[in-house]
DNA sequence: CGGTATCCACCTTGATACTG
DNA sequence: CAGTATCAAGGTGGATACCG
């Protein structure tokens, strides 16, 4: 995303949530992140199937943003037909871990709903 | 937000992140949540000051959505001039707790940047 | 004070077609 | 296979003015 947002300052200390939200803000980002966590080293086409409903364009642009944000790494093999593999960086994995409590909150909520 | 999203199913189990993202998806939601966590029981005008840059309309609509999602509670006192106080529900506090690791991730990232 | 009412600009997402 | 190009649509957020 890389768009600077107003810092989130409360009572003199910076909360950091704003940064995280910029990185996972897209509609599909967390889904891609999750898919890559569950299925490491995935190819573009596989990823598209793992995130049902996403279009090629949106998947491509989100992957590019996530790469720029340093949470996804992309490896292109010089073959015919072309092959590209996506995976999580260390930072991407840590982000996924940081997302887990949030996922748990969502799951609980689904129960009670 | 309350808009139903495609469930996020990976390897047969539901990840729950999608639910959470619907709830905190708005541009300002986490900031409001954070502000209410740092400053419990806040009035509309105070809240507006605590979240710099937000407009009345957006603050009002976000508060309403968060109320509908059960993470914010609103108490209107029948006085003149009118007074309304907002606070976090139990669920809202748990959501805030679940957000903390994400905030920590963002803070670390700000360091290294 | 605590909001609504309008109106609008932008951005994200999406459908479809095409290419190295 | 792994994208890009183009165009369209819709929703989110924002500016401003006004109300009980």
mmCIF file of N, CA, C and O (backbone and C1' of nucleotides) in Angstrom, chain C residues 2-14:
data_model
loop_
_atom_site.group_PDB
_atom_site.id
_atom_site.type_symbol
_atom_site.label_atom_id
_atom_site.label_comp_id
_atom_site.label_asym_id
_atom_site.label_seq_id
_atom_site.Cartn_x
_atom_site.Cartn_y
_atom_site.Cartn_z
ATOM 1 P P DG C 2 -21.299 15.785 22.920
ATOM 2 O "O5'" DG C 2 -22.281 15.271 21.778
ATOM 3 C "C5'" DG C 2 -23.646 15.103 22.086
ATOM 4 C "C4'" DG C 2 -24.400 14.785 20.843
ATOM 5 C "C3'" DG C 2 -23.707 13.784 19.907
ATOM 6 O "O3'" DG C 2 -24.663 12.904 19.366
ATOM 7 C "C1'" DG C 2 -24.193 15.721 18.732
ATOM 8 P P DG C 3 -24.131 11.472 18.779
ATOM 9 O "O5'" DG C 3 -23.351 11.861 17.424
ATOM 10 C "C5'" DG C 3 -23.925 11.592 16.164
ATOM 11 C "C4'" DG C 3 -25.022 12.579 15.852
ATOM 12 C "C3'" DG C 3 -25.557 12.470 14.440
ATOM 13 O "O3'" DG C 3 -26.631 11.551 14.391
ATOM 14 C "C1'" DG C 3 -25.309 14.752 15.134
ATOM 15 P P DT C 4 -26.888 10.649 13.197
ATOM 16 O "O5'" DT C 4 -28.033 11.376 12.347
ATOM 17 C "C5'" DT C 4 -27.760 12.629 11.872
ATOM 18 C "C4'" DT C 4 -28.917 13.213 11.107
ATOM 19 C "C3'" DT C 4 -29.129 12.628 9.712
ATOM 20 O "O3'" DT C 4 -30.410 13.026 9.231
ATOM 21 C "C1'" DT C 4 -27.924 14.651 9.579
ATOM 22 P P DA C 5 -30.836 12.468 7.794
ATOM 23 O "O5'" DA C 5 -30.405 13.632 6.780
ATOM 24 C "C5'" DA C 5 -30.619 15.016 7.075
ATOM 25 C "C4'" DA C 5 -30.443 15.850 5.805
ATOM 26 C "C3'" DA C 5 -30.541 15.047 4.504
ATOM 27 O "O3'" DA C 5 -31.098 15.870 3.483
ATOM 28 C "C1'" DA C 5 -28.350 15.907 4.730
ATOM 29 P P DT C 6 -31.768 15.200 2.172
ATOM 30 O "O5'" DT C 6 -30.785 15.691 1.007
ATOM 31 C "C5'" DT C 6 -29.391 15.683 1.295
ATOM 32 C "C4'" DT C 6 -28.682 16.710 0.432
ATOM 33 C "C3'" DT C 6 -28.347 16.150 -0.945
ATOM 34 O "O3'" DT C 6 -28.360 17.188 -1.916
ATOM 35 C "C1'" DT C 6 -26.357 16.503 0.316
ATOM 36 P P DC C 7 -28.495 16.766 -3.481
ATOM 37 O "O5'" DC C 7 -27.054 17.115 -4.027
ATOM 38 C "C5'" DC C 7 -26.275 18.148 -3.408
ATOM 39 C "C4'" DC C 7 -24.800 17.874 -3.621
ATOM 40 C "C3'" DC C 7 -24.491 17.063 -4.892
ATOM 41 O "O3'" DC C 7 -23.523 17.764 -5.662
ATOM 42 C "C1'" DC C 7 -23.367 16.151 -3.013
ATOM 43 P P DC C 8 -23.064 17.205 -7.083
ATOM 44 O "O5'" DC C 8 -21.573 16.740 -6.752
ATOM 45 C "C5'" DC C 8 -20.750 17.534 -5.906
ATOM 46 C "C4'" DC C 8 -19.437 16.810 -5.623
ATOM 47 C "C3'" DC C 8 -18.885 16.047 -6.826
ATOM 48 O "O3'" DC C 8 -17.486 16.256 -6.883
ATOM 49 C "C1'" DC C 8 -19.081 14.602 -4.979
ATOM 50 P P DA C 9 -16.762 16.187 -8.292
ATOM 51 O "O5'" DA C 9 -15.324 15.688 -7.842
ATOM 52 C "C5'" DA C 9 -14.800 16.140 -6.592
ATOM 53 C "C4'" DA C 9 -13.837 15.108 -6.040
ATOM 54 C "C3'" DA C 9 -13.017 14.420 -7.120
ATOM 55 O "O3'" DA C 9 -11.684 14.311 -6.648
ATOM 56 C "C1'" DA C 9 -14.250 12.796 -5.889
ATOM 57 P P DC C 10 -10.569 13.847 -7.647
ATOM 58 O "O5'" DC C 10 -10.132 12.474 -6.986
ATOM 59 C "C5'" DC C 10 -10.003 12.388 -5.574
ATOM 60 C "C4'" DC C 10 -10.173 10.956 -5.123
ATOM 61 C "C3'" DC C 10 -9.323 9.985 -5.930
ATOM 62 O "O3'" DC C 10 -8.373 9.411 -5.045
ATOM 63 C "C1'" DC C 10 -11.534 9.156 -5.610
ATOM 64 P P DC C 11 -7.133 8.608 -5.627
ATOM 65 O "O5'" DC C 11 -7.216 7.267 -4.767
ATOM 66 C "C5'" DC C 11 -8.128 7.166 -3.686
ATOM 67 C "C4'" DC C 11 -8.757 5.785 -3.660
ATOM 68 C "C3'" DC C 11 -7.864 4.715 -4.275
ATOM 69 O "O3'" DC C 11 -7.729 3.674 -3.333
ATOM 70 C "C1'" DC C 11 -10.054 4.594 -5.196
ATOM 71 P P DT C 12 -6.622 2.542 -3.497
ATOM 72 O "O5'" DT C 12 -7.548 1.255 -3.468
ATOM 73 C "C5'" DT C 12 -8.610 1.209 -2.529
ATOM 74 C "C4'" DT C 12 -9.725 0.308 -3.024
ATOM 75 C "C3'" DT C 12 -9.241 -1.069 -3.504
ATOM 76 O "O3'" DT C 12 -9.893 -2.043 -2.719
ATOM 77 C "C1'" DT C 12 -10.757 -0.075 -5.076
ATOM 78 P P DT C 13 -9.432 -3.529 -2.778
ATOM 79 O "O5'" DT C 13 -10.418 -4.126 -3.873
ATOM 80 C "C5'" DT C 13 -11.822 -3.980 -3.677
ATOM 81 C "C4'" DT C 13 -12.583 -4.235 -4.951
ATOM 82 C "C3'" DT C 13 -12.294 -5.591 -5.617
ATOM 83 O "O3'" DT C 13 -13.470 -6.381 -5.495
ATOM 84 C "C1'" DT C 13 -12.538 -3.805 -7.206
ATOM 85 P P DG C 14 -13.549 -7.826 -6.123
ATOM 86 O "O5'" DG C 14 -14.006 -7.569 -7.630
ATOM 87 C "C5'" DG C 14 -15.239 -6.908 -7.871
ATOM 88 C "C4'" DG C 14 -15.503 -6.844 -9.353
ATOM 89 C "C3'" DG C 14 -15.136 -8.118 -10.130
ATOM 90 O "O3'" DG C 14 -16.262 -8.513 -10.903
ATOM 91 C "C1'" DG C 14 -14.203 -6.221 -11.189
#
